[in-house]
XYZ file of C-alpha atoms in Angstrom:
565
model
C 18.342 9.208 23.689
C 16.050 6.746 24.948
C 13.040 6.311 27.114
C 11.025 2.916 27.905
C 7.227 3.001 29.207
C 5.850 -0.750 30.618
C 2.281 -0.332 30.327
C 0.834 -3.312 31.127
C 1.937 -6.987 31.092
C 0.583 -9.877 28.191
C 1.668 -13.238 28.516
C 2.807 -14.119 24.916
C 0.686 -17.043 23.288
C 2.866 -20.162 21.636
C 2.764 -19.973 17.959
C 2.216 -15.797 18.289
C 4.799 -13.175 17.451
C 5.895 -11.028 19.804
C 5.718 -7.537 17.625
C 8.193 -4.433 17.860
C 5.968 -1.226 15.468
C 8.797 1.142 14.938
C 7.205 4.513 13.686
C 8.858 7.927 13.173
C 6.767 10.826 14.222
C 3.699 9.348 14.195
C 2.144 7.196 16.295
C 0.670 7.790 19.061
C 1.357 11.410 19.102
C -0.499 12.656 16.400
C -3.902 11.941 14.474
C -3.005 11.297 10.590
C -2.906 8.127 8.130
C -0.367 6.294 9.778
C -1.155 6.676 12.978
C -4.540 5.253 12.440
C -2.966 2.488 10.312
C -0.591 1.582 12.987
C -3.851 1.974 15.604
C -6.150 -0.528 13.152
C -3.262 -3.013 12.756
C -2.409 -3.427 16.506
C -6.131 -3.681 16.996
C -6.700 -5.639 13.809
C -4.972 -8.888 16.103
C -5.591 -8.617 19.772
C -4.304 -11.811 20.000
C -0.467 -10.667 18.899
C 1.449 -8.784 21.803
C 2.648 -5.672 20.892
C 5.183 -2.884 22.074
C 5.655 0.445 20.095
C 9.403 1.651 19.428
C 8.666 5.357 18.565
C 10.858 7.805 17.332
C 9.909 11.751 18.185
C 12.176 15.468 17.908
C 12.437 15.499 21.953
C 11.672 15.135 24.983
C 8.853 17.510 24.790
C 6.451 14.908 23.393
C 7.608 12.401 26.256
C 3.835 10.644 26.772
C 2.064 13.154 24.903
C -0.243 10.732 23.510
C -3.226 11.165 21.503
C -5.012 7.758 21.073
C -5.723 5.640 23.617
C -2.936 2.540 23.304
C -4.563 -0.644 22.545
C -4.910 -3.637 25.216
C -2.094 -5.571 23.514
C 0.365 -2.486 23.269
C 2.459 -3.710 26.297
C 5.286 -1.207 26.396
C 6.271 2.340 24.793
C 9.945 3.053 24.131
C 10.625 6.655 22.573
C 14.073 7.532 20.697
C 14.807 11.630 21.176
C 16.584 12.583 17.775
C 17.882 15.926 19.388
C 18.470 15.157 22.930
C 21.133 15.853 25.673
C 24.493 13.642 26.304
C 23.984 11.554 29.481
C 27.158 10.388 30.137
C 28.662 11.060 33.056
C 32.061 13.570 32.482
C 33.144 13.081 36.287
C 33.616 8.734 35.665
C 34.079 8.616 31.892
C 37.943 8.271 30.742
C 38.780 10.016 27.679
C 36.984 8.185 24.588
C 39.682 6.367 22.682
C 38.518 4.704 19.788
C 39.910 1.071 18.179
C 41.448 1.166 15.052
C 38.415 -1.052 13.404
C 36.192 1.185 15.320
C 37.562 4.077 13.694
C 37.842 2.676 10.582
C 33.866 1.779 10.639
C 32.968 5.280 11.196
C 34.944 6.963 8.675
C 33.249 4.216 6.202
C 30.195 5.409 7.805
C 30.857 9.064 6.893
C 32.724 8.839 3.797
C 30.335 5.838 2.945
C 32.780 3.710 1.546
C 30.667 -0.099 2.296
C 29.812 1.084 5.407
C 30.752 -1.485 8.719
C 27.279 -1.491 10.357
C 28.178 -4.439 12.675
C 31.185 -2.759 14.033
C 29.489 0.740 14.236
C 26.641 -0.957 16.341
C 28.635 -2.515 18.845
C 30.301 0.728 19.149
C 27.941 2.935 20.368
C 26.859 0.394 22.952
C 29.782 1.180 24.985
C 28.395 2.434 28.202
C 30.895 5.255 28.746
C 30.163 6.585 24.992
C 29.785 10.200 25.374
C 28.377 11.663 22.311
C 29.635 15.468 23.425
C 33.411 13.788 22.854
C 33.201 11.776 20.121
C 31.967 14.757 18.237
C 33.708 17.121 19.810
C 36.737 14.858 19.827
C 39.772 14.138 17.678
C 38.829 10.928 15.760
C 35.611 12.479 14.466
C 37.296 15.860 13.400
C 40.295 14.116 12.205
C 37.417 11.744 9.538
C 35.451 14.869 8.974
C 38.924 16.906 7.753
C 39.333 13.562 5.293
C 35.481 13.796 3.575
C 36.829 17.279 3.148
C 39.773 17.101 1.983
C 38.182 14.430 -0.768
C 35.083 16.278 -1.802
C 33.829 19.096 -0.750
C 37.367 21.669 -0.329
C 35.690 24.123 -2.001
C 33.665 25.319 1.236
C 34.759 26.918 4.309
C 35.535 23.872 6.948
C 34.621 25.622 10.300
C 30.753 25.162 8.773
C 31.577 22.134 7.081
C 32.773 20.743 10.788
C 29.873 21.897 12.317
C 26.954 20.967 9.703
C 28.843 17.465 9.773
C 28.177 17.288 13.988
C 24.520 18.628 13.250
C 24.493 15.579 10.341
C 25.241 12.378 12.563
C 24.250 13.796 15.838
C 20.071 12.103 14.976
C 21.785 9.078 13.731
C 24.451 8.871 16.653
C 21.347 9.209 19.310
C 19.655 6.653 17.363
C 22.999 3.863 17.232
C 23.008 4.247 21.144
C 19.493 3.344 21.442
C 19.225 -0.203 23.482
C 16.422 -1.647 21.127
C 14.012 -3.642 22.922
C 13.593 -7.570 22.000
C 10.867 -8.773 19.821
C 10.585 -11.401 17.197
C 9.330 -9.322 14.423
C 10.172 -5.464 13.917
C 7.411 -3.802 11.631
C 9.140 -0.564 10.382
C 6.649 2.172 8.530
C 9.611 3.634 7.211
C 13.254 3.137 6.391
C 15.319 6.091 7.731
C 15.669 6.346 11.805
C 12.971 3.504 11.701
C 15.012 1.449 9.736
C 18.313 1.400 11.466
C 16.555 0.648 14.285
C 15.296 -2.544 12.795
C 18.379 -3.548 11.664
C 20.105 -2.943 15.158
C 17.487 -5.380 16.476
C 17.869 -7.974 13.548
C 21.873 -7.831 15.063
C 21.298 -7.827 18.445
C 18.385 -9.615 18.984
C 18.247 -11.983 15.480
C 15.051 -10.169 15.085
C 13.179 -10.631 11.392
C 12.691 -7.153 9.878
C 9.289 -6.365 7.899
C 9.630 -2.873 6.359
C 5.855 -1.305 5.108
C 6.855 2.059 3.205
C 3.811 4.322 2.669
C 5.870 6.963 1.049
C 9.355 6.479 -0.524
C 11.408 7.244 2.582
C 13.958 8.528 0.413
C 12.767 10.408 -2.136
C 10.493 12.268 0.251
C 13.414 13.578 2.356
C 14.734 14.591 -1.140
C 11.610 16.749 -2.243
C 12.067 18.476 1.116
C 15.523 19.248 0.897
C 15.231 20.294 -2.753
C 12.845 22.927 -1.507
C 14.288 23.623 2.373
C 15.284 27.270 2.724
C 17.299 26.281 5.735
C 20.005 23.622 3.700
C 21.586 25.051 1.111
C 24.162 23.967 -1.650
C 26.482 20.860 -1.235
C 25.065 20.028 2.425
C 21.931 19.577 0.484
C 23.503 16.636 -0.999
C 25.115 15.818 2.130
C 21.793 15.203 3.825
C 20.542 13.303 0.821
C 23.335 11.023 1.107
C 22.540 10.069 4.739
C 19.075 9.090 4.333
C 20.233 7.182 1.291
C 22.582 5.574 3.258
C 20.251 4.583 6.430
C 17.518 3.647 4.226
C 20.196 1.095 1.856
C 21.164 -0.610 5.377
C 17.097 -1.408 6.183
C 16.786 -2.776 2.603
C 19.800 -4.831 3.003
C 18.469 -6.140 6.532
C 14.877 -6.415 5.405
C 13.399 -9.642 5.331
C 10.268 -8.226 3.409
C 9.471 -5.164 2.005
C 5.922 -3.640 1.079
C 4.816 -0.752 -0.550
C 1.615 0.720 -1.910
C 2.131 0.548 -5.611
C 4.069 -0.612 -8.439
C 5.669 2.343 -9.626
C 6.818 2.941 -5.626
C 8.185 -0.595 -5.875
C 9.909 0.210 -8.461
C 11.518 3.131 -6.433
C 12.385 0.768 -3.960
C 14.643 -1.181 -5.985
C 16.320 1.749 -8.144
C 17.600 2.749 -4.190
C 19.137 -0.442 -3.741
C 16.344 -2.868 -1.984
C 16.765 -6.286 -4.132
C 13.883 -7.026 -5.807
C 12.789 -10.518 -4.342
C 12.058 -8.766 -1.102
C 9.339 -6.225 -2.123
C 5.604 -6.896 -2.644
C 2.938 -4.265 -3.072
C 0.298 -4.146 -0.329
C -2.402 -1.370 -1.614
C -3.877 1.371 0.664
C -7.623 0.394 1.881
C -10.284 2.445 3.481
C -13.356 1.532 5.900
C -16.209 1.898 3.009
C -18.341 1.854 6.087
C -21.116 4.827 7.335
C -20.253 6.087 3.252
C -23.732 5.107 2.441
C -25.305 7.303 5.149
C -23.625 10.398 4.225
C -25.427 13.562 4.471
C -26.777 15.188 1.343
C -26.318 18.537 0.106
C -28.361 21.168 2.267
C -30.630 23.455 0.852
C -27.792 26.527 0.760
C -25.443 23.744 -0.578
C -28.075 23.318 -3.738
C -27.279 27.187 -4.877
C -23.290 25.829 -5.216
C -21.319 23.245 -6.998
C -19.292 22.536 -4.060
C -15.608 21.149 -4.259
C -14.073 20.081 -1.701
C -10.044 19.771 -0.712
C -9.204 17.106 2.327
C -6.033 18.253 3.301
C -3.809 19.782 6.067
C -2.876 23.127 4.702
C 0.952 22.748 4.136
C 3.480 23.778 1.207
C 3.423 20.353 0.299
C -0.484 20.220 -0.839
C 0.461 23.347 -3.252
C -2.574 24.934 -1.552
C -1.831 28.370 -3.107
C -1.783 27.090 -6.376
C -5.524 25.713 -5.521
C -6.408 28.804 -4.603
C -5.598 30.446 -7.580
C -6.979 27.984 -10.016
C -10.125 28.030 -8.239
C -10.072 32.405 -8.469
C -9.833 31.761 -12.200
C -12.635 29.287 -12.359
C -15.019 30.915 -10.245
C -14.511 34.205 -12.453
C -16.385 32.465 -15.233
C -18.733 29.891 -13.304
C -19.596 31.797 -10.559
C -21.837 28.842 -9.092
C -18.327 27.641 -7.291
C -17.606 27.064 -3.947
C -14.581 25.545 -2.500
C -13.990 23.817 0.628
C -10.770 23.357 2.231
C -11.520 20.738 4.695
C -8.418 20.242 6.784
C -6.282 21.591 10.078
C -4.478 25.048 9.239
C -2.575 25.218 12.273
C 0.398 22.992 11.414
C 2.107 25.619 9.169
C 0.725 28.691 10.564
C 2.716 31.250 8.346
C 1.922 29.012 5.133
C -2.023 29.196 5.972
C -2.082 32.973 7.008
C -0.203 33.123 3.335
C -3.706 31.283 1.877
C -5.767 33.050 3.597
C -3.777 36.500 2.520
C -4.353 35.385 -1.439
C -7.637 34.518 -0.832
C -8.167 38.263 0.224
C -6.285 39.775 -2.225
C -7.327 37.742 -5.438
C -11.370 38.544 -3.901
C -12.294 35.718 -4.445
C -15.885 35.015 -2.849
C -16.842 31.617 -1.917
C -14.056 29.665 0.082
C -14.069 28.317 2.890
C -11.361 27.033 5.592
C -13.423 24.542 7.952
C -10.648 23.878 10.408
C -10.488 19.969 11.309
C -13.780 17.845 10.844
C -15.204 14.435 10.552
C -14.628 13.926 6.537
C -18.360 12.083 6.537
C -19.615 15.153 7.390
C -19.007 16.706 4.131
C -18.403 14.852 1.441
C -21.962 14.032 1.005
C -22.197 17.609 0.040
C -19.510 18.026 -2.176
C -19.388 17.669 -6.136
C -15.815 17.101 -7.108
C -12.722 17.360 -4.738
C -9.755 17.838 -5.734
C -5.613 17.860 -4.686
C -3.130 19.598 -5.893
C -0.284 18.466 -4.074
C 3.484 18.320 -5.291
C 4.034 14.878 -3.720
C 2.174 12.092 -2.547
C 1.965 8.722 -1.806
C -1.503 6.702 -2.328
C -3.630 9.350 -1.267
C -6.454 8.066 1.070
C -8.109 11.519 0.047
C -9.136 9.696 -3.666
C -10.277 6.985 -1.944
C -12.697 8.216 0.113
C -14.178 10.633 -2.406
C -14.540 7.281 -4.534
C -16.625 5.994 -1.292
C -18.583 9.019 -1.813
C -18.833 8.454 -5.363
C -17.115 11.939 -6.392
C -15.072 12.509 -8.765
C -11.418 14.105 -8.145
C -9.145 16.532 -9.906
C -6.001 15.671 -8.433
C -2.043 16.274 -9.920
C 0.537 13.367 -11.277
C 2.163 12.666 -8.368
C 2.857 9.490 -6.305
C 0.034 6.804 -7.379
C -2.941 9.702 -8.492
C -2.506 8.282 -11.806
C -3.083 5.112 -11.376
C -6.298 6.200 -8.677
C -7.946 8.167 -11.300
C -7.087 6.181 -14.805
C -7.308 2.897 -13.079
C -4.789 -0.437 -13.342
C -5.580 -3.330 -14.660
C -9.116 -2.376 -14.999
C -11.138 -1.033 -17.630
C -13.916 0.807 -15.175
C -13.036 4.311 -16.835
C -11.721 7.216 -15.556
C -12.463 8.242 -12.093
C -11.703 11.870 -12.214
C -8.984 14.188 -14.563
C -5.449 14.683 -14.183
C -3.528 17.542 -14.322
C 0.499 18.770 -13.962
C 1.217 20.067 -10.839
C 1.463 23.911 -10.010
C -0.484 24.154 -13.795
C -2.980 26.848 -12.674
C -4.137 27.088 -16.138
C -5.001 22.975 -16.733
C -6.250 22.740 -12.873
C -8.749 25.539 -13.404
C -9.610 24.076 -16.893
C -10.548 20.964 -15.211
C -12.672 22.647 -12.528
C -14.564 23.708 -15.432
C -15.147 20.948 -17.319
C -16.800 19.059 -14.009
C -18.229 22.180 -12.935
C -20.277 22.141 -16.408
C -21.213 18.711 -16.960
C -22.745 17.150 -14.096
C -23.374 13.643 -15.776
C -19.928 13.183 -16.564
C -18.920 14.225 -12.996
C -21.724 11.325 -11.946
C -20.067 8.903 -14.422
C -16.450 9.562 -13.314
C -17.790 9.310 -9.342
C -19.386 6.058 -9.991
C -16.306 4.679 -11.884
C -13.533 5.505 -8.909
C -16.867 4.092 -6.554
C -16.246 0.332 -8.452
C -12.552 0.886 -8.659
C -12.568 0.953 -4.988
C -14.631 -1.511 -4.434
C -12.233 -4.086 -6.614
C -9.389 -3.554 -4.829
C -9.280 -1.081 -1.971
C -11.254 -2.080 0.545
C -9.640 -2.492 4.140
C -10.586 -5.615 4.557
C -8.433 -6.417 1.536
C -5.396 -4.648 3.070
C -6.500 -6.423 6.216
C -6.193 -9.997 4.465
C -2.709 -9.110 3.023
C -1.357 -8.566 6.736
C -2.562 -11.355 8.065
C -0.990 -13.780 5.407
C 2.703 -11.707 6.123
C 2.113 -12.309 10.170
C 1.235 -15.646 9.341
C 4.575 -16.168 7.344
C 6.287 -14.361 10.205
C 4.933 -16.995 12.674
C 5.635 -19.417 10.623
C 9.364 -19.075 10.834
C 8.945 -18.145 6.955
C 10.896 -15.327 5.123
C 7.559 -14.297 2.656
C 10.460 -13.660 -0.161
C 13.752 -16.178 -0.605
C 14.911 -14.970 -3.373
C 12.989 -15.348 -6.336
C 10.771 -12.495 -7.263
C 7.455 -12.069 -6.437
C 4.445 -12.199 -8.951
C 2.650 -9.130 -8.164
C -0.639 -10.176 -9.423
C -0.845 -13.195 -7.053
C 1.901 -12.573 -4.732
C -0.875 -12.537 -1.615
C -4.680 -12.891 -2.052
C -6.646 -10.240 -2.241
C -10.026 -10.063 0.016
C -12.743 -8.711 2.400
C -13.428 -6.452 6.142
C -13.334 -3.704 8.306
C -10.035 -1.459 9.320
C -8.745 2.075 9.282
C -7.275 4.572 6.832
C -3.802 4.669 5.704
C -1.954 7.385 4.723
C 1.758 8.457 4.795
C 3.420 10.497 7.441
C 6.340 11.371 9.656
C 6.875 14.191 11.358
C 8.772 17.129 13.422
C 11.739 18.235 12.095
C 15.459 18.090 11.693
C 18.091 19.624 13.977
C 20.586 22.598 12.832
C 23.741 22.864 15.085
C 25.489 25.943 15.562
C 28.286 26.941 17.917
C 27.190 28.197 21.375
C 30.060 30.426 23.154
C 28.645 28.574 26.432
C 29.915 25.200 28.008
C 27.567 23.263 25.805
C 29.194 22.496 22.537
C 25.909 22.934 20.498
C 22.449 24.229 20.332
C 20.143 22.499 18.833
C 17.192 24.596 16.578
C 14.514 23.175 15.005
C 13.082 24.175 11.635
C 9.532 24.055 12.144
C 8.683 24.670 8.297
C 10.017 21.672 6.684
C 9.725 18.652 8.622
C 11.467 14.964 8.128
C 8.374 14.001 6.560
C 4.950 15.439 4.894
C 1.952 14.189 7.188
C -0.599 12.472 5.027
C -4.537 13.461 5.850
C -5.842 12.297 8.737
C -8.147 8.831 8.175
C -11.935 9.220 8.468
C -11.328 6.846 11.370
C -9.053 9.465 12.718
C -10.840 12.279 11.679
C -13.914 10.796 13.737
C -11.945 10.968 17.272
C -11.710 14.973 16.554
C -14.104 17.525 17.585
C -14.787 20.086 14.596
C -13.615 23.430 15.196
C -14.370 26.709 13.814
C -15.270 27.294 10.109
C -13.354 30.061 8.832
C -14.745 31.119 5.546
C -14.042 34.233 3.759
C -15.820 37.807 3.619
C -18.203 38.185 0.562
């Protein structure tokens, strides 16, 4: 289940907030946008003691961390979503539940207004043995009723046991002992969130909720698409996320998210409106001005370049192909897909296999690398992803002054066409998995190099309006400040977005939106152990946004890979 780390002691200022992060596959065990987010923000006030309440697969990344943990990051406590059952069988009496308690979890599963309260006091009981109550008759007899009600029309032995694979993450996660703090900063609903709201029970904790993705709908994309789900437990796993991430909204005492349209989201899923504010991404602008030029090899090319891990989720095939078409009638081309290809090994040796079969001359798979190091270089990037969030991958080319290509997903639109300003268009737009309009639009930079100029310098003021860091930075500060305060930022009214905080000035990370790992399927082991647990390393809990130029930095470049000619 659970796992606490002390690192070092901090004796808490008066008038500071003692501050619980709660991040889900992240932080610290991986290099990406929120990681480095979470890394800049702990850093961003050394003044503010800090402990880290991080949720990984299993024990397997126990202290596996990647960064090194900030001066006033006091303690580490990790939550194992697939883990073993502690309890001890030789002193534990056979788990009987009370009739409320029983009640509250067939709410829970048949989520009927769930009884949170009653649920969390539940699993505190020290002789809870997860193996029994899963195993047992309560939970078998509630799982027979959701079946009986709604789903009759499949077979119930894998109805039982998808159920068990279902709430055994959340179960783990109910019996975590959450550690006290006054504020709980969740960077996602989900896991994150229930933990939150266990703390705002136990421990009268205020909840601030920063969502750089739609929790929610994210999961959804994924299990849309998951090979490994299929038909009504589809839904069924839609359902519980829906259901953590309505109890965090309920709970929350603020909620933030990167753009309006995501707000928007946010309330359609049930988060009342007078508790969400939009808090834009912001990147470090600095070092941009120093970037290298093009090299003398690079003048021969008109270079575009792709920041991205190379994943199903960045459509990186349908790139590929676009780019085939493009370069068949300007053959000046060159692409660059600047990102790890490690992460979905099977997906990249799939690029790498169309790359070779389409011939197509001219691209190149650079591994990871320090983004600074190239985009000086490059002409145009692009992204052709099938979800996203505020991609920090826009932003930076805009630091560059590049234009993008990039697809209609998540905020591109508002990136590239602008907001409330009249600056221009920063790039083109296109439908996603449209090879046809994506190679189109490689064209029409390709062959006009002023408009390509124009567009670059347009996304380079956007950015410089309103997506700085030190304007995220700003925006922070004033919702600590509220925290310490002993202020709730939103009572109740709703918040005017244009002046809801002020906007401003100075130096952070990259954001970006991540999560990680993947979810457990349970299937019935002939041995003593009622389950094994396998984990689906192709679709994860959560797409892992690029890594931050910040990030990026702390990485040593590895091997170019670039195709035969």
């Amino acid at each position: 289940m659970g796992q606490a780390v002390v690192i070092r002691s901090m004796v808490q200022m008066a008038g500071y907030l003692k501050v619980c992060i709660v991040a889900e596959g992240c932080y610290p065990y991986v290099v990406g946008g929120v990681s480095s987010w979470i890394h800049s923000l702990i850093n961003s006030f050394p003044e503010t003691e800090f402990i880290l309440l991080t949720i990984v697969a299993n024990r397997s990344f126990r202290g596996k961390f990647v960064y090194d943990l900030p001066e006033n990051l006091t303690e580490v406590h990790e939550l194992y979503l697939e883990d073993e059952d502690w309890c001890d069988n030789r002193k534990k009496k056979s788990l009987k539940m009370k009739d409320e308690q029983y009640k509250a979890l067939r709410s829970l599963v048949l989520n009927q207004e769930i009884d949170w309260p009653t649920l969390f006091e539940f699993f505190r009981r020290p002789d809870l043995s997860l193996n029994e109550l899963l195993m047992g008759p309560d939970f078998f007899h509630i799982v027979m009723d959701c079946y009986n009600l709604k789903y009759s029309q499949v077979v119930f032995s894998d109805f039982l046991w998808t159920m068990r694979s279902i709430y055994l993450p959340l179960f783990h996660t109910l019996m975590m002992d959450v550690p006290r703090a006054d504020l709980y900063h969740c960077v996602a609903t989900g896991y994150a969130g229930v933990l939150g709201s266990m703390a705002n029970y136990f421990h009268g904790s205020r909840l601030l909720i920063s969502e750089h993705g739609i929790y929610t709908r994210e999961r959804e994309e994924e299990l849309i698409k998951a090979k490994w789900v299929k038909g009504i437990y589809k839904n069924i796993w839609i359902e519980q996320f829906r259901k953590m991430s309505k109890l965090a909204y309920d709970k929350a005492d603020l909620v933030t998210s990167l753009y309006e349209h995501a707000r928007e989201l946010q309330i359609e899923l049930g988060c009342p409106g007078s508790k969400t504010v939009v808090t834009p991404n912001g990147i470090n602008i600095q070092g941009f001005d120093r970037l290298a030029p093009k090299t003398e090899e690079d003048e021969e090319y008109i270079n575009i370049g792709a920041v991205l891990r190379v994943t199903p989720i960045k459509d990186v095939k349908t790139m590929i192909q676009a780019f085939g078409y493009a370069k068949a009638r300007q053959p000046k081309l060159k692409l660059w897909i600047m990102g790890p290809y490690d992460e979905d090994k099977e997906y990249a040796e799939e690029c790498f296999d169309l790359v070779e079969a389409m011939q197509i001359k001219d691209v190149v798979f650079t591994g990871r690398i320090n983004v600074k190091d190239y985009l000086g270089r490059m002409d145009m990037t692009i992204l052709t992803s099938i979800s996203e969030g505020q991609p920090l991958t826009i932003l930076e080319s805009y630091a560059a002054h590049k234009p993008v290509i990039a697809t209609d997903v998540g905020n591109c639109r508002g990136l590239l066409y602008g907001e409330g300003d009249d600056f221009g268009e920063g790039g083109i737009l296109t439908h996603i998995m449209n090879i046809e309009e994506i190679s189109h639009a490689i064209l029409e930079l390709a062959n006009n190099s002023e408009r390509r100029t124009r567009m670059g310098e347009n996304g380079y003021r956007r950015l410089m309006q309103k997506y700085k860091i030190s304007d995220m930075k700003k925006t922070y500060e004033e919702i600590y400040t509220g925290f310490e305060d002993g202020l709730f930022v939103s009572q109740g009214e709703e918040l005017p977005q244009e002046d809801a905080f002020v906007e401003p000035q100075e130096d952070w990370t990259d954001v970006g939106d991540e999560t990680f790992d993947s979810w457990a399927d349970i299937e019935e082991d002939s041995s003593d152990n009622w389950a094994d647990i396998e984990e689906d390393l192709s679709d994860g809990w959560a797409d892992i946004e690029e890594d931050s130029i910040d990030g990026w930095a702390d990485i040593e470049k590895t091997d170019d890979r670039e195709t035969l000619k």
